[in-house]
XYZ file of C-alpha atoms in Angstrom:
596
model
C 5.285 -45.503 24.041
C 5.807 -46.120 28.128
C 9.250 -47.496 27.354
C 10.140 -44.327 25.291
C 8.967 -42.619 27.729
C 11.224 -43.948 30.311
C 14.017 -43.625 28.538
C 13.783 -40.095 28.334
C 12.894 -40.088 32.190
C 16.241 -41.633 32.116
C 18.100 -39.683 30.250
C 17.184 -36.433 32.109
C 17.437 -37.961 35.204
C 21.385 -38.410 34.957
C 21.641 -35.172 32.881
C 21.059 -33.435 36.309
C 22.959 -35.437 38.221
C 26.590 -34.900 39.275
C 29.009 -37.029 38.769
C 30.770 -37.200 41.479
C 33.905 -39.489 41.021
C 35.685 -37.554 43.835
C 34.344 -35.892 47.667
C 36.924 -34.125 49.095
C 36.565 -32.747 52.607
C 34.880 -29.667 52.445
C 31.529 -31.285 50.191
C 31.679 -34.231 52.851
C 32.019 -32.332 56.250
C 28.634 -30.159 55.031
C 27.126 -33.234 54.276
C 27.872 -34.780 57.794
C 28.410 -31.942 60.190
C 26.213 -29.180 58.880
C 23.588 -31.040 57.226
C 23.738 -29.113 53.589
C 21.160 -30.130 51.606
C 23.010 -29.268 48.495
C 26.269 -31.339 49.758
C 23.688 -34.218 50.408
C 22.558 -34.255 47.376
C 26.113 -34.575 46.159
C 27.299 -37.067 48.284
C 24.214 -39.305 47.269
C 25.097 -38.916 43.794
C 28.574 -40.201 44.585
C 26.985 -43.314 46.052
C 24.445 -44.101 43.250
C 25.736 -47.540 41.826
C 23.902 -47.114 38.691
C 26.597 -43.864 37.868
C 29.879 -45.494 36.902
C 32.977 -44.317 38.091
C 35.452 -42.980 35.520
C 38.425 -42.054 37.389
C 41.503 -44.364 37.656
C 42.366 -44.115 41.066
C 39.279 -46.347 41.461
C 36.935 -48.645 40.317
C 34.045 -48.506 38.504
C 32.306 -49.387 41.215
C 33.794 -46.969 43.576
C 34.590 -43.377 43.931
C 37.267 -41.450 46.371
C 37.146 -39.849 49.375
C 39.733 -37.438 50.016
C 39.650 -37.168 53.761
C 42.163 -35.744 56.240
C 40.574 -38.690 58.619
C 43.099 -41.833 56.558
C 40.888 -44.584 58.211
C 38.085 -43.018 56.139
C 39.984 -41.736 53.150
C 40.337 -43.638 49.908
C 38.273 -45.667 47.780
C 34.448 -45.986 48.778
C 32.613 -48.872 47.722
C 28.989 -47.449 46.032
C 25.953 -48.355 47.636
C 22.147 -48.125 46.930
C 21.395 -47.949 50.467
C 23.644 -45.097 51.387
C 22.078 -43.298 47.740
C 18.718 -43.451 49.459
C 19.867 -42.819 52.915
C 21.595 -39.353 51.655
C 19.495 -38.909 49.507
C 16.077 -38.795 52.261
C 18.645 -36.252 54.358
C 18.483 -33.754 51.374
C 14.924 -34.058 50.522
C 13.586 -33.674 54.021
C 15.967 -30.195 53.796
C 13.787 -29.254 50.856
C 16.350 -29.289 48.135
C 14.065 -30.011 44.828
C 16.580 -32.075 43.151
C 17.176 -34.367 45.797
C 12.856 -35.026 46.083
C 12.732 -35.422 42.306
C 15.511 -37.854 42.406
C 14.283 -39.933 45.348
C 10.823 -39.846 44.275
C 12.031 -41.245 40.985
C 13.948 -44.320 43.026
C 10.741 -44.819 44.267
C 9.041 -45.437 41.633
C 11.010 -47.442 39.438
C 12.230 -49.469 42.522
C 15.970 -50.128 41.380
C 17.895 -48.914 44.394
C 14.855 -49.113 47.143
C 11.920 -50.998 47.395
C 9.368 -50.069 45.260
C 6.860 -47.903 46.875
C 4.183 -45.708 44.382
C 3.317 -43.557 47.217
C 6.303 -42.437 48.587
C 7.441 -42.046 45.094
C 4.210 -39.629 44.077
C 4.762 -37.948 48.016
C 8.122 -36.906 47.025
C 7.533 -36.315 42.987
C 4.633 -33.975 44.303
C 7.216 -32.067 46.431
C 9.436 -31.247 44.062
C 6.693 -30.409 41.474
C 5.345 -27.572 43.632
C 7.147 -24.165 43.901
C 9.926 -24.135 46.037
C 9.275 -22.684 49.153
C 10.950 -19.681 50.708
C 12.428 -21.558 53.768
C 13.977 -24.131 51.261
C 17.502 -22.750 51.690
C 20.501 -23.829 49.299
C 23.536 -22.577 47.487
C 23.124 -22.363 43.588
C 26.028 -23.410 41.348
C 26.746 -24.356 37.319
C 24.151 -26.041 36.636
C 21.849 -25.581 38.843
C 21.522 -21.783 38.054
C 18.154 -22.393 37.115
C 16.958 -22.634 40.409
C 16.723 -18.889 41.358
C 14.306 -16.308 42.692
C 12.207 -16.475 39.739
C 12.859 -20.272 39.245
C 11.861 -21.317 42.229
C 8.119 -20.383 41.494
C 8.177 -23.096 38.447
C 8.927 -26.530 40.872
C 11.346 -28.776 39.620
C 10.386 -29.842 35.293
C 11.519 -33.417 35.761
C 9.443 -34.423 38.810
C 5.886 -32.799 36.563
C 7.142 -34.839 33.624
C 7.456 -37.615 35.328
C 4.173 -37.308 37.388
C 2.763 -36.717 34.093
C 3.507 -39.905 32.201
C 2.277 -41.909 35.282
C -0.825 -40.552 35.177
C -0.895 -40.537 31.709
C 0.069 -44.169 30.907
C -1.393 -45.386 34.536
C 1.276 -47.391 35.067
C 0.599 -48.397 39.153
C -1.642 -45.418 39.018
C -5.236 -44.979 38.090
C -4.837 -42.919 34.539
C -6.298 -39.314 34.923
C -5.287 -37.367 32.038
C -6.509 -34.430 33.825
C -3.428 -34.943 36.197
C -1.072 -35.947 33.030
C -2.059 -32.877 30.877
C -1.178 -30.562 34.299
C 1.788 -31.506 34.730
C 2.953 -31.694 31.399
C 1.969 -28.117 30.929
C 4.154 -27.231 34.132
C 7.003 -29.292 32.793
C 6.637 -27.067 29.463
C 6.882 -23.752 31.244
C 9.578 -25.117 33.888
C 12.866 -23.452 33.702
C 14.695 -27.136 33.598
C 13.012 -28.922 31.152
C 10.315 -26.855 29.484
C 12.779 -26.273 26.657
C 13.072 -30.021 25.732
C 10.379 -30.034 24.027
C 9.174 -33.615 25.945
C 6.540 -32.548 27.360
C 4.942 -29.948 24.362
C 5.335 -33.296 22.211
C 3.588 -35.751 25.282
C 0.583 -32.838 25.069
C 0.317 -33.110 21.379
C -0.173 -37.314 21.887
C -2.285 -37.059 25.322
C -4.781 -34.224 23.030
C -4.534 -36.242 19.810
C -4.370 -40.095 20.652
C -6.380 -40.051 24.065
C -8.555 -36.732 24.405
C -9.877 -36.331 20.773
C -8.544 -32.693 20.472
C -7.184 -31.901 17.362
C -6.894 -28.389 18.086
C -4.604 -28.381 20.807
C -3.040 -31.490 19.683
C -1.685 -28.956 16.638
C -1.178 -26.487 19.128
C 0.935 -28.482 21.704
C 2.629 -30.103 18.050
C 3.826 -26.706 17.056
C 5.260 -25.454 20.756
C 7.379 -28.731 20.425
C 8.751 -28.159 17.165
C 9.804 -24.612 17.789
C 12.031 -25.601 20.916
C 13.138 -28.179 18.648
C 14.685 -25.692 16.221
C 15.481 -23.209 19.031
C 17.219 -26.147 21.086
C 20.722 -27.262 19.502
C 21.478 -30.169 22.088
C 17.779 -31.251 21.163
C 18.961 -31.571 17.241
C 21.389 -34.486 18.239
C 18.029 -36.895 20.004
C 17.067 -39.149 17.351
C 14.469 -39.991 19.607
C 12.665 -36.462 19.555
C 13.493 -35.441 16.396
C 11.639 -38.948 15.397
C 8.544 -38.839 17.614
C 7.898 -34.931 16.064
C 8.196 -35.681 12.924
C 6.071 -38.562 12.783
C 3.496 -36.402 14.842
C 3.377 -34.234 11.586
C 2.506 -37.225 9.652
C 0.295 -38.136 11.734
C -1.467 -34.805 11.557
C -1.869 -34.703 7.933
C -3.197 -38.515 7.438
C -5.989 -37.473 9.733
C -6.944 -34.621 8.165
C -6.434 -36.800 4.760
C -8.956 -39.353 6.386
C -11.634 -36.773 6.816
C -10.268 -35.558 10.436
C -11.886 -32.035 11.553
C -11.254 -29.261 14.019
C -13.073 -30.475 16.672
C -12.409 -34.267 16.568
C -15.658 -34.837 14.466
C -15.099 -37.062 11.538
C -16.294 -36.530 7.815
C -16.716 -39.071 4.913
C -14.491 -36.400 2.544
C -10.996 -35.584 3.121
C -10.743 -32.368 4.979
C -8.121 -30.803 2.152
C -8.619 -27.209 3.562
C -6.379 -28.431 6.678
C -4.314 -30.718 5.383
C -2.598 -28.312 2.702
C -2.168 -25.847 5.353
C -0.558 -27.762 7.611
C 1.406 -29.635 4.602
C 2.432 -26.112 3.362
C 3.507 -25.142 7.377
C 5.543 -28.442 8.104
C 6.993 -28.921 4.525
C 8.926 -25.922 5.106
C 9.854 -26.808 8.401
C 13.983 -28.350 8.524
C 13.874 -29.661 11.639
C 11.500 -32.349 10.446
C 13.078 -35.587 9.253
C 13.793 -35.164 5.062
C 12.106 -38.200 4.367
C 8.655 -37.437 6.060
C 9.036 -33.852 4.862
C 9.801 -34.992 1.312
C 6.062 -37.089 1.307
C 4.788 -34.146 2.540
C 5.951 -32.447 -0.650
C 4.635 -34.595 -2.924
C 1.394 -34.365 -1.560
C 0.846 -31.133 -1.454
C 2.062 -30.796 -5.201
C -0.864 -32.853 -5.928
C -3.367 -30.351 -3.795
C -1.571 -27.487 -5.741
C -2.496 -29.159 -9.128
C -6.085 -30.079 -8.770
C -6.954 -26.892 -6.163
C -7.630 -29.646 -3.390
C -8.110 -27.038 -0.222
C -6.200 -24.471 -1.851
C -6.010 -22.216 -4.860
C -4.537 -24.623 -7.833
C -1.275 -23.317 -8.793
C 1.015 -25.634 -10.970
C 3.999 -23.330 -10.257
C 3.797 -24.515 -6.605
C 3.106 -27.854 -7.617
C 5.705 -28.206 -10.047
C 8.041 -26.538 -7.155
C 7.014 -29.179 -4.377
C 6.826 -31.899 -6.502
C 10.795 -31.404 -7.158
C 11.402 -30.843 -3.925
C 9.649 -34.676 -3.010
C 11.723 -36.098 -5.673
C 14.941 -34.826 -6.323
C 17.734 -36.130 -3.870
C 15.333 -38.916 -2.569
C 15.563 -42.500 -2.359
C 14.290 -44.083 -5.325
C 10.149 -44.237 -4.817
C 8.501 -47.352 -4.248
C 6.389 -47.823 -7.053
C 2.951 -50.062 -6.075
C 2.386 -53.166 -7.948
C -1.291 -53.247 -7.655
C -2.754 -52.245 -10.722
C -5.646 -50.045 -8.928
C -3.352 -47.423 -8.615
C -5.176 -43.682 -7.891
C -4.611 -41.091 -10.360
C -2.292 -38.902 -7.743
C -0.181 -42.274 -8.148
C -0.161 -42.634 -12.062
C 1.077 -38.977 -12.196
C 3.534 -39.181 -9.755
C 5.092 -42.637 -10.889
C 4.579 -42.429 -14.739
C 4.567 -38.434 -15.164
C 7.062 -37.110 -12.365
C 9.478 -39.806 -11.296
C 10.670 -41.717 -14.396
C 12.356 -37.552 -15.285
C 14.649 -37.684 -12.020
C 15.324 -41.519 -11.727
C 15.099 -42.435 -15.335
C 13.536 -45.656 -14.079
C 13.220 -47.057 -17.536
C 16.788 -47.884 -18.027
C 19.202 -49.638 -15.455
C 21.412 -48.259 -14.382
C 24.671 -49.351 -17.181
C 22.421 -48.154 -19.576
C 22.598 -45.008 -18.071
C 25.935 -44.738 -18.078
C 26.784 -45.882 -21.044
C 24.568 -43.136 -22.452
C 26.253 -40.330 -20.566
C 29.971 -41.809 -21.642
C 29.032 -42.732 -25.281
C 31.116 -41.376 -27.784
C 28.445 -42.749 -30.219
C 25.927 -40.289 -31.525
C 23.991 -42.252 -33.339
C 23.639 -44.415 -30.811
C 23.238 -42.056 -28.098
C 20.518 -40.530 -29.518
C 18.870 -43.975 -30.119
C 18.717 -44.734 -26.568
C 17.436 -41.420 -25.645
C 14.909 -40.820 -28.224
C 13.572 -44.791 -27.109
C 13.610 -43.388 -23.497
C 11.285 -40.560 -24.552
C 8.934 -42.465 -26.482
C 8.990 -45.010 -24.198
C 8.019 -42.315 -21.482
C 5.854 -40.497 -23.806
C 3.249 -43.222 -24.317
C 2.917 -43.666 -20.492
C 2.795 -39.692 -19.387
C 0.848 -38.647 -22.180
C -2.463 -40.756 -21.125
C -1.926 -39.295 -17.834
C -1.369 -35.761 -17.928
C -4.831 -36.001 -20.104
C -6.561 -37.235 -17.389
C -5.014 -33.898 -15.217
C -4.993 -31.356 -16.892
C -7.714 -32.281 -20.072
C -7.574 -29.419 -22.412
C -6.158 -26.818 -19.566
C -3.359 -26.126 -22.095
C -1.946 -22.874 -19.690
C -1.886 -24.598 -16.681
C 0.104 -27.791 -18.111
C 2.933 -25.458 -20.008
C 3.002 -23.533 -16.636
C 3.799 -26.927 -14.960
C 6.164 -27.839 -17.387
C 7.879 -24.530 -17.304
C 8.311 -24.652 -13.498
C 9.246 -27.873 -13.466
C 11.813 -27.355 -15.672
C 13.404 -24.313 -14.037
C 13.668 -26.561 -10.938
C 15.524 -29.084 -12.819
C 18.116 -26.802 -14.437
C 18.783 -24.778 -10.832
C 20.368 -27.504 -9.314
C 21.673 -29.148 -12.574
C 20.403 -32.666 -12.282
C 22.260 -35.416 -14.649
C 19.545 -36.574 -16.581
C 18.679 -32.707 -17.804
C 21.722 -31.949 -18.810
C 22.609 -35.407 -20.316
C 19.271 -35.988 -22.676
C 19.508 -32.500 -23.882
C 17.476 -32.679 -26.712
C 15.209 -35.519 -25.723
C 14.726 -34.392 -22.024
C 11.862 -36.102 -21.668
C 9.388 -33.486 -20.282
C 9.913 -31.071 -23.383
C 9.056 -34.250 -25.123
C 5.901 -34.391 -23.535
C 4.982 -31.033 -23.862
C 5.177 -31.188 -27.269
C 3.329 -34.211 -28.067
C 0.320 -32.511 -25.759
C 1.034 -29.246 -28.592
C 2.279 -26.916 -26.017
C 4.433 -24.248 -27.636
C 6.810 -23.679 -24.742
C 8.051 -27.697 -25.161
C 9.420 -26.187 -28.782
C 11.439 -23.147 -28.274
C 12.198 -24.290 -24.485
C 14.155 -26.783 -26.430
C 15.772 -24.852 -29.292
C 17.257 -22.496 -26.073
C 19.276 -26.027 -25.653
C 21.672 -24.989 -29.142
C 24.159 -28.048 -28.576
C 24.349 -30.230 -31.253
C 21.773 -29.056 -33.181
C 22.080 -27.473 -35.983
C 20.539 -23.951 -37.402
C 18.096 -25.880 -39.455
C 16.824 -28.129 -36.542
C 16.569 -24.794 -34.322
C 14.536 -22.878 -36.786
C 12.037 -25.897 -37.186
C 11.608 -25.755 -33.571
C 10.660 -22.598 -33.013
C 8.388 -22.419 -36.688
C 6.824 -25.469 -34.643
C 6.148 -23.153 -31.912
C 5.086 -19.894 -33.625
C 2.670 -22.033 -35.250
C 0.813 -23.391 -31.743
C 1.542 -19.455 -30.879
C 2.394 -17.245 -33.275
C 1.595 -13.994 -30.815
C 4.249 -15.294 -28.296
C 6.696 -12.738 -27.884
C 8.863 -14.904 -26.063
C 9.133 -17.297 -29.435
C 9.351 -14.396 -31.448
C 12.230 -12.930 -29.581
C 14.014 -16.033 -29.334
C 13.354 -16.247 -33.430
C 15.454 -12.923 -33.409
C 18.699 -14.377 -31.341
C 18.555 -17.305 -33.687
C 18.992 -14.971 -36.679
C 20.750 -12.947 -34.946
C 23.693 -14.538 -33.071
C 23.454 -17.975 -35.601
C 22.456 -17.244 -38.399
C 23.936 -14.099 -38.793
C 21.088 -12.330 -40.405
C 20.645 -8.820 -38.336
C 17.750 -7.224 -40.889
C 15.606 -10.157 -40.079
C 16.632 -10.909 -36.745
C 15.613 -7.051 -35.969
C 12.242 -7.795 -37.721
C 11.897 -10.269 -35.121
C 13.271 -8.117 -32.365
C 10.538 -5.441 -33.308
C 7.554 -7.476 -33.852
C 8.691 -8.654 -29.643
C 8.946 -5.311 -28.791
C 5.931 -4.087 -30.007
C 4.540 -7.351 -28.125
C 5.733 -5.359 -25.042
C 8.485 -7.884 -24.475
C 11.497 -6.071 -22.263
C 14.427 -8.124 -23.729
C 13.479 -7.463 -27.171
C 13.337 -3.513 -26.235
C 16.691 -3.724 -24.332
C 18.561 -5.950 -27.225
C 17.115 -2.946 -29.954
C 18.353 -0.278 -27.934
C 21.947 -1.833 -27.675
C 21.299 -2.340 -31.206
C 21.080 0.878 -32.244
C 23.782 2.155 -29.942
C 26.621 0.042 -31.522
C 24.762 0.683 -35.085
C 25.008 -3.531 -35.469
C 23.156 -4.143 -38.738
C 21.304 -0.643 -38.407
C 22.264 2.393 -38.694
C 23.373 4.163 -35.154
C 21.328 6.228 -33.689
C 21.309 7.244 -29.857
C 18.097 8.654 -29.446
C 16.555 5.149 -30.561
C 18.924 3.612 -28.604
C 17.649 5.591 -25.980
C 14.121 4.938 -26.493
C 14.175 1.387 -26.460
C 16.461 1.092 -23.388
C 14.197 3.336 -21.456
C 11.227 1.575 -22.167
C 13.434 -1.947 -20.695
C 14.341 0.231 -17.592
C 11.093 1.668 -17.175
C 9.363 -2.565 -17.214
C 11.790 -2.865 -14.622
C 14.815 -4.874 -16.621
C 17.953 -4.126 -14.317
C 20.567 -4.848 -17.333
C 19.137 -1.516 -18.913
C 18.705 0.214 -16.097
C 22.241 -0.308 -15.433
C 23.011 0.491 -19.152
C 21.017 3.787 -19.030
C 22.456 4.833 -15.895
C 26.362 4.371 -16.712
C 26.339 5.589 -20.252
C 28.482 8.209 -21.259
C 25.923 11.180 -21.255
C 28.924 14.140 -22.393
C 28.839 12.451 -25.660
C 27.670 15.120 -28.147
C 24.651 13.101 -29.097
C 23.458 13.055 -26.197
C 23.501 16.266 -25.086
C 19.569 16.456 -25.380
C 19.573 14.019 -22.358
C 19.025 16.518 -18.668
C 17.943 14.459 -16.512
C 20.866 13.852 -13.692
C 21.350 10.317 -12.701
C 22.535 8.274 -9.289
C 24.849 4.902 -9.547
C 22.800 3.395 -7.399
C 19.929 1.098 -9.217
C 17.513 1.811 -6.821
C 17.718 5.313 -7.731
C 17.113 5.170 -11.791
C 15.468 7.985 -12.298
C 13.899 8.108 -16.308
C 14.188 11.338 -18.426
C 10.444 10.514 -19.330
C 8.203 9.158 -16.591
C 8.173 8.177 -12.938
C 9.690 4.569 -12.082
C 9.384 2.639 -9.138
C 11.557 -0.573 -8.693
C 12.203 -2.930 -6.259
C 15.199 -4.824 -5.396
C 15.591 -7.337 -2.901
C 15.689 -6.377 0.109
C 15.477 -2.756 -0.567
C 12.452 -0.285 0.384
C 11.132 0.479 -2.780
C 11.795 4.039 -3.832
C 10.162 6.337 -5.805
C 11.593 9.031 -7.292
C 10.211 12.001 -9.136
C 11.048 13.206 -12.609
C 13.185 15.634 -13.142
C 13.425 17.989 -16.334
């Protein structure tokens, strides 16, 4: 920890430095004649041989003087002693920069004797509020250091105050002193934006003071000026330390961590899914320790652990943990816990396919071989069958809804970004394998929506197989009617179907019969039930018929009994029958009134 924190004392110490690889006349006559604090300052930095010198009329060692005076003029050797010595000049003419630098050569005792007190004297100076007889010009850079700036002190001397009281490196530790200054070094106009010292607050609170509370407070004031702070997205060294913070937020919450710093026996779930669910979403946390985030608060979502169970959202996070990572360690001890079983023999084995190397998986996406193609993949799903099957028992028992929900989800995930393995197993994706050895309709006709290389036969089987788990469905039902309909070729029965759907209150199967009877496909035509069926669609809110009912040629003669007027806007549907409210996006939702 100290060394981390010194490097970041370095860093900041030579990002307000100015590298001076040239003083021309002007900088060094103020320096000399009228004792400028801010030309001091300057000059000092010149001298600093810790700041190499870049420019080629001189070493690295050096840097130029461009003097009218030639016996001076040329290249100047650096020197510590001549650092310090212009260095003193500025500070004792009150320029903040110049204390917080020489206090900080003090301390570390690189380029002067080491000295704690002097160090703290001058640290202390700079800390304070600049006072109104410190006089000196402002320029880039040092902008911050205005009227209202000057009331803050100088960010870098408070940090730095802060970590020696807070590690008590050759000081006595008083985190009384450390959490001060920290909290003026977060509200400083030089540094307060870093994010250091919100993140050092979060440790001193958490690791030393036993306050949870502020530790989550201080954790979250560091994360937002990391995602407000662009240079601060490039520091490996922040962007580590925060997210690791997170982590270490939820495993003590996980370990029975409260509020108050108290301990309990139980996990403390309430806290730890709401702080899962708050830093899971956050981007500017490392992927990796956001994607175990993830997967632990899928497994909240699916048992209710400290927040309502939902296997939507745990489906949803569990893909999220999974998909795009590196391949999850599986534990070899056999006493695995149940949150482990699920997520290495239920979850993973779908997006790594863990069962086969990796040639076998190839040579199943490349094989020209059917037979043998469906060989390996029907072995893959038994082979993850038998291993899921016991598990998902032990989850979800005989919650039947709350398992096809899952699987549904889950699924939905899988096909939005298009992963390999759902695309390539097709028929034998190995979750709708699973579903329907647990007899869950949805694993059935989810699969006969995959038509490819099946044939009508094999799709009617599959949803009969469904209907007869849930013959009510009117999603099965429905998707009975496209089969006959766009297949098999069979409109009668495929509007029997359609129907039966509709009467289920399912909006597709209203919409498809109301473009049914407007072309007169298999029926005969007839606009006003064409009409009736596409209004009830619009009016549960389908937009393809609200589109259809609102762009239809209304001067045809058959539709002459229609009077309502209508708006090309969607948002605007206005039904010949009833009020409709619908919402789209973005929009304000709009009601509109019927008009005769």
């Amino acid at each position: 920890m100290y060394k981390f924190i010194l490097s970041i004392i370095i860093i900041f110490e030579l990002s307000n430095q100015v590298f001076a690889n040239t003083i021309n006349q002007k900088i060094w006559s103020l320096a000399i004649n009228k004792n400028d604090n801010v030309a001091q300052y300057i000059v000092a930095q010149a001298y600093n041989p810790l700041v190499e010198n870049d420019d080629w009329d001189c070493l690295p060692h050096q840097f130029y003087l461009e003097l009218k005076n030639k016996k001076l003029a040329g290249c100047q050797d650096k020197s510590a002693d001549k650092y310090i010595e212009f260095l003193t000049k500025s500070a004792k003419n009150l320029y903040p920069l110049s204390q917080t630098a020489l206090g900080i050569a003090y301390v570390k005792g690189k380029l002067v004797n080491k000295d704690i007190k002097k160090g703290i004297f001058w640290l202390e100076k700079a800390a304070s509020p600049i006072p109104d007889k410190a006089k000196f010009s402002v320029g880039e850079g040092t902008l911050w250091l205005n009227e209202q700036g000057r009331k803050y002190g100088v960010g870098q001397a408070q940090y730095v105050l802060a970590t020696l009281y807070d590690e008590g490196v050759d000081v006595k530790s008083d985190y009384a002193k450390a959490v001060k200054y920290y909290e003026m070094a977060s509200k400083s106009y030089d540094f307060g934006f870093y994010g250091y010292a919100q993140y050092q607050l979060f440790n001193i609170y958490k690791n030393k003071l036993n306050n949870p509370q502020k530790a989550i407070y201080w954790l979250e004031q560091a994360l937002y000026k990391l995602e407000k702070n662009i240079y601060l997205k490039k520091n490996e060294n922040i962007i580590n330390a925060v997210s690791n913070a997170t982590d270490q937020i939820i495993e003590y919450f996980l370990n029975g961590g409260q509020i108050d710093g108290s301990k309990s026996e139980l996990p403390n779930y309430e806290l730890a899914a709401k702080y899962l669910g708050q830093f899971v979403e956050n981007y500017e946390i490392k992927n990796k320790i956001r994607k175990k985030m993830a997967l632990k608060l899928a497994w909240l979502y699916l048992n209710g652990l400290g927040i309502e169970k939902n296997p939507e959202q745990a489906a949803k996070y569990y893909h999220l943990g999974v998909i795009n990572s590196e391949t999850i360690k599986k534990d070899k001890n056999n006493d695995q816990s149940l949150e482990q079983q699920f997520l290495f023999d239920v979850i993973e084995p779908i997006y790594e396919s863990s069962t086969f190397t990796q040639s076998e998986i190839y040579h199943l996406i490349n094989s020209t071989d059917k037979n043998n193609k469906e060989n390996i993949t029907n072995a893959y799903s038994q082979f993850y069958i038998t291993n899921a099957s016991k598990i998902v028992e032990k989850v979800f028992g005989e919650n039947r809804k709350d398992e096809e929900r899952f699987y549904t989800k889950l699924v939905d995930e899988i096909q939005y970004v298009g992963i390999e393995s759902y695309q390539t197993y097709n028929s034998a994706t190995p979750i709708l394998a699973l579903a329907q050895k647990r007899g869950i309709a949805y694993g059935y006709y989810r699969e006969a929506q995959n038509i490819n290389g099946k044939t009508p036969e094999q799709l009617l089987d599959l949803y009969q197989s469904a209907l007869t788990l849930e013959p009510e469905n009117p999603k099965i039902i429905y998707g009975l009617g496209t089969l006959y309909d766009f297949i098999i070729k069979d409109s009668k029965t495929a509007i029997t179907h359609y129907q039966k759907a509709a009467n289920l209150g399912y909006r597709l199967a209203n919409y498809r019969l109301g473009v049914i009877y407007y072309l007169g496909k298999g029926v005969k035509q007839n606009y006003q039930e064409a009409w009736r069926y596409l209004n009830l669609a619009a009016e549960q809110g389908y937009l393809p018929a609200q589109n259809f009912v609102m762009t239809v040629d209304k001067s045809h003669p058959d539709l002459k009994w229609l009077t309502t007027q209508y708006v090309n806007h969607r948002k605007n549907y206005r039904s010949p029958t009833v009020e409709v409210k619908y919402k789209v996006e973005t929009e304000v939702e709009t009601e509109v009134e019927t008009t005769n």
